[in-house]
CSV table of C-alpha atoms in Angstrom, one decimal:
chain,number,residue,atom,x,y,z
A,153,ASP,CA,-21.4,0.7,1.1
A,154,GLY,CA,-18.4,1.6,-0.9
A,155,GLY,CA,-15.2,2.9,0.5
A,156,ILE,CA,-11.7,2.3,1.9
A,157,THR,CA,-11.3,0.4,5.2
A,158,GLN,CA,-8.2,0.1,7.3
A,159,SER,CA,-7.7,-2.2,10.2
A,160,PRO,CA,-7.0,-2.2,13.0
A,161,LYS,CA,-7.7,1.3,14.2
A,162,TYR,CA,-4.9,1.0,16.8
A,163,LEU,CA,-1.9,-1.3,16.7
A,164,PHE,CA,0.8,-1.9,19.2
A,165,ARG,CA,4.3,-3.2,18.2
A,166,LYS,CA,6.9,-4.7,20.4
A,167,GLU,CA,10.7,-4.3,19.8
A,168,GLY,CA,11.9,-6.4,16.9
A,169,GLN,CA,8.4,-7.3,15.8
A,170,ASN,CA,6.9,-7.0,12.3
A,171,VAL,CA,3.4,-5.8,12.1
A,172,THR,CA,1.0,-5.6,9.1
A,173,LEU,CA,-1.6,-3.0,8.5
A,174,SER,CA,-4.6,-3.9,6.4
A,175,CYS,CA,-6.1,-1.7,3.6
A,176,GLU,CA,-9.1,-2.8,1.6
A,177,GLN,CA,-11.2,-0.9,-1.0
A,178,ASN,CA,-14.3,-1.8,-2.9
A,179,LEU,CA,-14.3,1.2,-5.2
A,180,ASN,CA,-12.7,-0.7,-8.1
A,181,HIS,CA,-9.8,1.8,-8.0
A,182,ASP,CA,-6.6,0.7,-9.7
A,183,ALA,CA,-4.1,2.7,-7.7
A,184,MET,CA,-3.4,2.5,-4.0
A,185,TYR,CA,-1.1,4.3,-1.7
A,186,TRP,CA,0.4,4.3,1.8
A,187,TYR,CA,1.2,7.5,3.6
A,188,ARG,CA,2.7,8.2,7.0
A,189,GLN,CA,1.5,11.2,9.1
A,190,ASP,CA,3.5,12.5,12.1
A,191,PRO,CA,2.1,15.2,14.4
A,192,GLY,CA,2.1,18.6,12.9
A,193,GLN,CA,3.4,17.4,9.6
A,194,GLY,CA,2.0,16.7,6.2
A,195,LEU,CA,1.6,13.3,4.5
A,196,ARG,CA,4.7,11.5,3.4
A,197,LEU,CA,4.4,8.8,0.7
A,198,ILE,CA,5.7,5.3,1.7
A,199,TYR,CA,4.7,3.0,-1.2
A,200,TYR,CA,2.2,3.1,-4.1
A,201,SER,CA,0.8,0.6,-6.5
A,202,GLN,CA,-0.8,1.4,-9.8
A,203,ILE,CA,-1.7,-2.1,-10.9
A,204,VAL,CA,-1.9,-5.6,-9.3
A,205,ASN,CA,1.5,-7.3,-8.7
A,206,ASP,CA,3.4,-4.0,-9.1
A,207,PHE,CA,4.4,-1.3,-6.7
A,208,GLN,CA,7.0,1.5,-6.3
A,209,LYS,CA,8.8,3.1,-3.4
A,210,GLY,CA,7.8,6.5,-2.2
A,211,ASP,CA,9.8,9.0,-0.3
A,212,ILE,CA,10.2,7.0,2.9
A,213,ALA,CA,10.1,3.3,2.0
A,214,GLU,CA,13.0,2.1,4.2
A,215,GLY,CA,11.7,-0.2,6.9
A,216,TYR,CA,8.4,-0.9,5.2
A,217,SER,CA,7.2,-3.5,2.7
A,218,VAL,CA,4.0,-4.0,0.7
A,219,SER,CA,2.3,-6.5,-1.6
A,220,ARG,CA,-0.5,-6.1,-4.2
A,221,GLU,CA,-1.8,-9.6,-4.9
A,222,LYS,CA,-5.4,-8.4,-5.3
A,223,LYS,CA,-6.8,-5.2,-6.8
A,224,GLU,CA,-8.8,-4.4,-3.7
A,225,SER,CA,-6.1,-5.1,-1.1
A,226,PHE,CA,-2.7,-3.3,-0.4
A,227,PRO,CA,-1.3,-4.4,3.0
A,228,LEU,CA,1.6,-2.6,4.6
A,229,THR,CA,4.2,-4.3,6.8
A,230,VAL,CA,6.2,-2.3,9.2
A,231,THR,CA,9.4,-4.2,9.8
A,232,SER,CA,11.8,-4.2,12.7
A,233,ALA,CA,14.1,-2.2,10.5
A,234,GLN,CA,11.8,0.8,10.9
A,235,LYS,CA,13.3,2.4,14.0
A,236,ASN,CA,10.7,5.1,14.6
A,237,PRO,CA,7.4,3.5,13.6
A,238,THR,CA,5.1,5.4,15.9
A,239,ALA,CA,2.8,7.4,13.5
A,240,PHE,CA,-0.7,7.6,11.9
A,241,TYR,CA,-0.8,5.5,8.7
A,242,LEU,CA,-3.2,6.4,5.9
A,243,CYS,CA,-4.1,4.3,2.9
A,244,ALA,CA,-5.6,5.9,-0.2
A,245,SER,CA,-6.8,4.9,-3.6
A,246,SER,CA,-7.6,6.5,-6.9
A,247,ILE,CA,-9.1,5.8,-10.3
A,248,GLU,CA,-6.9,5.0,-13.3
A,249,GLY,CA,-6.2,8.2,-15.2
A,250,ARG,CA,-7.2,10.3,-12.2
A,251,GLU,CA,-4.5,9.3,-9.8
A,252,GLU,CA,-4.1,12.8,-8.6
A,253,THR,CA,-7.5,12.6,-6.9
A,254,GLN,CA,-7.0,10.4,-3.9
A,255,TYR,CA,-9.5,9.1,-1.5
A,256,PHE,CA,-8.4,8.2,2.0
A,257,GLY,CA,-9.2,5.5,4.5
A,258,PRO,CA,-9.8,6.2,8.3
A,259,GLY,CA,-6.2,5.4,9.3
A,260,THR,CA,-4.3,3.2,11.7
A,261,ARG,CA,-2.4,4.5,14.6
A,262,LEU,CA,0.7,2.5,15.4
A,263,LEU,CA,2.3,2.7,18.8
A,264,VAL,CA,5.4,1.1,20.1
A,265,LEU,CA,5.4,-0.8,23.4
B,95,GLY,CA,11.0,18.5,-6.9
B,96,GLU,CA,7.7,20.1,-6.0
B,97,ASN,CA,7.4,21.8,-2.6
B,98,VAL,CA,4.2,23.0,-1.1
B,99,GLU,CA,4.1,25.6,1.7
B,100,GLN,CA,1.0,26.4,3.7
B,101,HIS,CA,0.1,29.3,6.0
B,102,PRO,CA,-0.9,29.8,8.7
B,103,SER,CA,-0.1,26.7,10.6
B,104,THR,CA,-2.9,27.5,13.1
B,105,LEU,CA,-5.9,29.7,12.7
B,106,SER,CA,-8.7,30.6,15.2
B,107,VAL,CA,-11.8,32.4,14.0
B,108,GLN,CA,-15.1,33.4,15.6
B,109,GLU,CA,-18.2,31.4,14.4
B,110,GLY,CA,-19.7,33.2,11.5
B,111,ASP,CA,-16.4,34.8,10.4
B,112,SER,CA,-14.4,33.9,7.3
B,113,ALA,CA,-11.2,31.8,7.2
B,114,VAL,CA,-8.5,31.9,4.6
B,115,ILE,CA,-5.7,29.4,4.2
B,116,LYS,CA,-2.9,30.1,1.7
B,117,CYS,CA,-0.6,27.7,-0.1
B,118,THR,CA,2.3,28.3,-2.5
B,119,TYR,CA,4.0,25.7,-4.8
B,120,SER,CA,7.3,25.7,-6.5
B,121,ASP,CA,6.8,23.7,-9.7
B,122,SER,CA,5.1,25.8,-12.4
B,123,ALA,CA,4.1,22.5,-14.2
B,124,SER,CA,1.7,21.6,-11.4
B,125,ASN,CA,-1.9,21.8,-12.6
B,126,TYR,CA,-4.1,20.1,-10.1
B,127,PHE,CA,-4.7,21.5,-6.6
B,128,PRO,CA,-6.9,19.6,-4.1
B,129,TRP,CA,-7.9,20.6,-0.6
B,130,TYR,CA,-8.5,18.0,2.2
B,131,LYS,CA,-10.2,18.3,5.6
B,132,GLN,CA,-9.0,16.0,8.4
B,133,GLU,CA,-11.0,15.7,11.6
B,134,LEU,CA,-9.2,14.4,14.7
B,135,GLY,CA,-8.4,10.7,14.4
B,136,LYS,CA,-9.8,10.3,10.9
B,137,GLY,CA,-8.5,10.2,7.4
B,138,PRO,CA,-8.4,13.3,5.1
B,139,GLN,CA,-11.5,14.0,3.1
B,140,LEU,CA,-11.4,15.7,-0.2
B,141,ILE,CA,-13.5,18.9,0.0
B,142,ILE,CA,-12.7,20.8,-3.1
B,143,ASP,CA,-10.2,20.8,-6.0
B,144,ILE,CA,-9.2,23.1,-8.8
B,145,ARG,CA,-7.3,22.6,-12.1
B,146,SER,CA,-5.1,25.2,-13.7
B,147,ASN,CA,-7.6,26.1,-16.4
B,148,VAL,CA,-9.8,27.9,-14.0
B,149,GLY,CA,-9.1,30.7,-11.5
B,150,GLU,CA,-11.8,30.1,-9.0
B,151,LYS,CA,-14.2,27.4,-7.9
B,152,LYS,CA,-17.0,27.5,-5.3
B,153,ASP,CA,-19.0,24.9,-3.5
B,154,GLN,CA,-21.5,26.4,-1.0
B,155,ARG,CA,-19.4,28.0,1.8
B,156,ILE,CA,-16.1,26.9,0.4
B,157,ALA,CA,-14.2,28.5,-2.5
B,158,VAL,CA,-10.7,28.0,-3.9
B,159,THR,CA,-8.8,30.6,-5.9
B,160,LEU,CA,-5.7,29.9,-8.0
B,161,ASN,CA,-3.0,32.4,-9.3
B,162,LYS,CA,-0.8,30.4,-11.6
B,163,THR,CA,1.5,33.4,-12.3
B,164,ALA,CA,2.3,33.8,-8.6
B,165,LYS,CA,2.1,30.0,-8.0
B,166,HIS,CA,-0.3,30.3,-5.1
B,167,PHE,CA,-3.8,29.1,-4.3
B,168,SER,CA,-6.1,29.7,-1.3
B,169,LEU,CA,-9.0,28.1,0.5
B,170,HIS,CA,-11.8,30.4,1.6
B,171,ILE,CA,-14.5,29.3,4.1
B,172,THR,CA,-17.3,31.7,4.7
B,173,GLU,CA,-19.8,31.8,7.6
B,174,THR,CA,-17.6,29.4,9.6
B,175,GLN,CA,-19.3,26.9,11.9
B,176,PRO,CA,-17.8,24.8,14.8
B,177,GLU,CA,-18.0,21.7,12.7
B,178,ASP,CA,-15.5,23.4,10.3
B,179,SER,CA,-12.8,22.9,13.0
B,180,ALA,CA,-10.2,20.5,11.6
B,181,VAL,CA,-6.8,20.3,10.0
B,182,TYR,CA,-6.8,21.4,6.3
B,183,PHE,CA,-4.2,20.2,3.8
B,184,CYS,CA,-3.5,21.7,0.4
B,185,ALA,CA,-1.7,19.7,-2.2
B,186,ALA,CA,-0.3,20.0,-5.8
B,187,SER,CA,0.2,17.5,-8.6
B,188,LYS,CA,1.5,17.8,-12.2
B,189,THR,CA,-0.2,14.9,-14.0
B,190,SER,CA,-2.1,11.8,-13.0
B,191,TYR,CA,1.2,9.9,-13.0
B,192,ASP,CA,3.1,12.2,-10.7
B,193,LYS,CA,3.1,12.2,-6.9
B,194,VAL,CA,0.7,14.4,-5.0
B,195,ILE,CA,2.7,16.7,-2.8
B,196,PHE,CA,0.9,17.8,0.4
B,197,GLY,CA,1.4,21.0,2.4
B,198,PRO,CA,2.1,20.7,6.2
B,199,GLY,CA,-1.5,21.5,7.2
B,200,THR,CA,-3.4,24.3,8.9
B,201,SER,CA,-5.3,23.6,12.2
B,202,LEU,CA,-8.5,25.6,12.1
B,203,SER,CA,-10.5,26.3,15.3
B,204,VAL,CA,-13.9,27.9,15.0
B,205,ILE,CA,-14.9,29.4,18.4
B,206,PRO,CA,-18.6,29.4,19.1
């Protein structure tokens, strides 16, 4: 069953804590993305990666970090430097040469305790 | 940079009626325009897309039209059903190597 999976579905963060959101895809897609979605707003790009071991900052990268050690995995760490982390986080992937057509995972909702 | 506006922000229609959502973009170089449907608590799903070399595309009850001169494109849903209720996002992109810019979304409610 091919697709993009994100875990966990809900995640709680304490003050000063780093948390990591998982994103895995078995679509053999080369490019992967992380977006943040706030209520009533569109999607804002955090980081993206077009190939393994390479990634670029999006529009709102401050307070976040990523790694791309494997083609199928693109974890996002929300660091303590991100002062307003409460949001719905979406991972997406796309085929090389068709990066404009992105397929999304089910999302992770991050809440601050 | 590219900016995508979307109207209306909320839309309520009676079941069986049509719904139209409109988007405008600022960068005339944009040539790919996808539409996504997002149900509550889920990720967006691509429902239809159009490239700049065509003016209209249909898929069953869904159609998208594009006016490159005016830089606007629209999503048309006919014979709406309660399961069409969701948030719809339009987006625009120039090339496969450029970022996809999303509109703010339209919350569609179909009243039975």
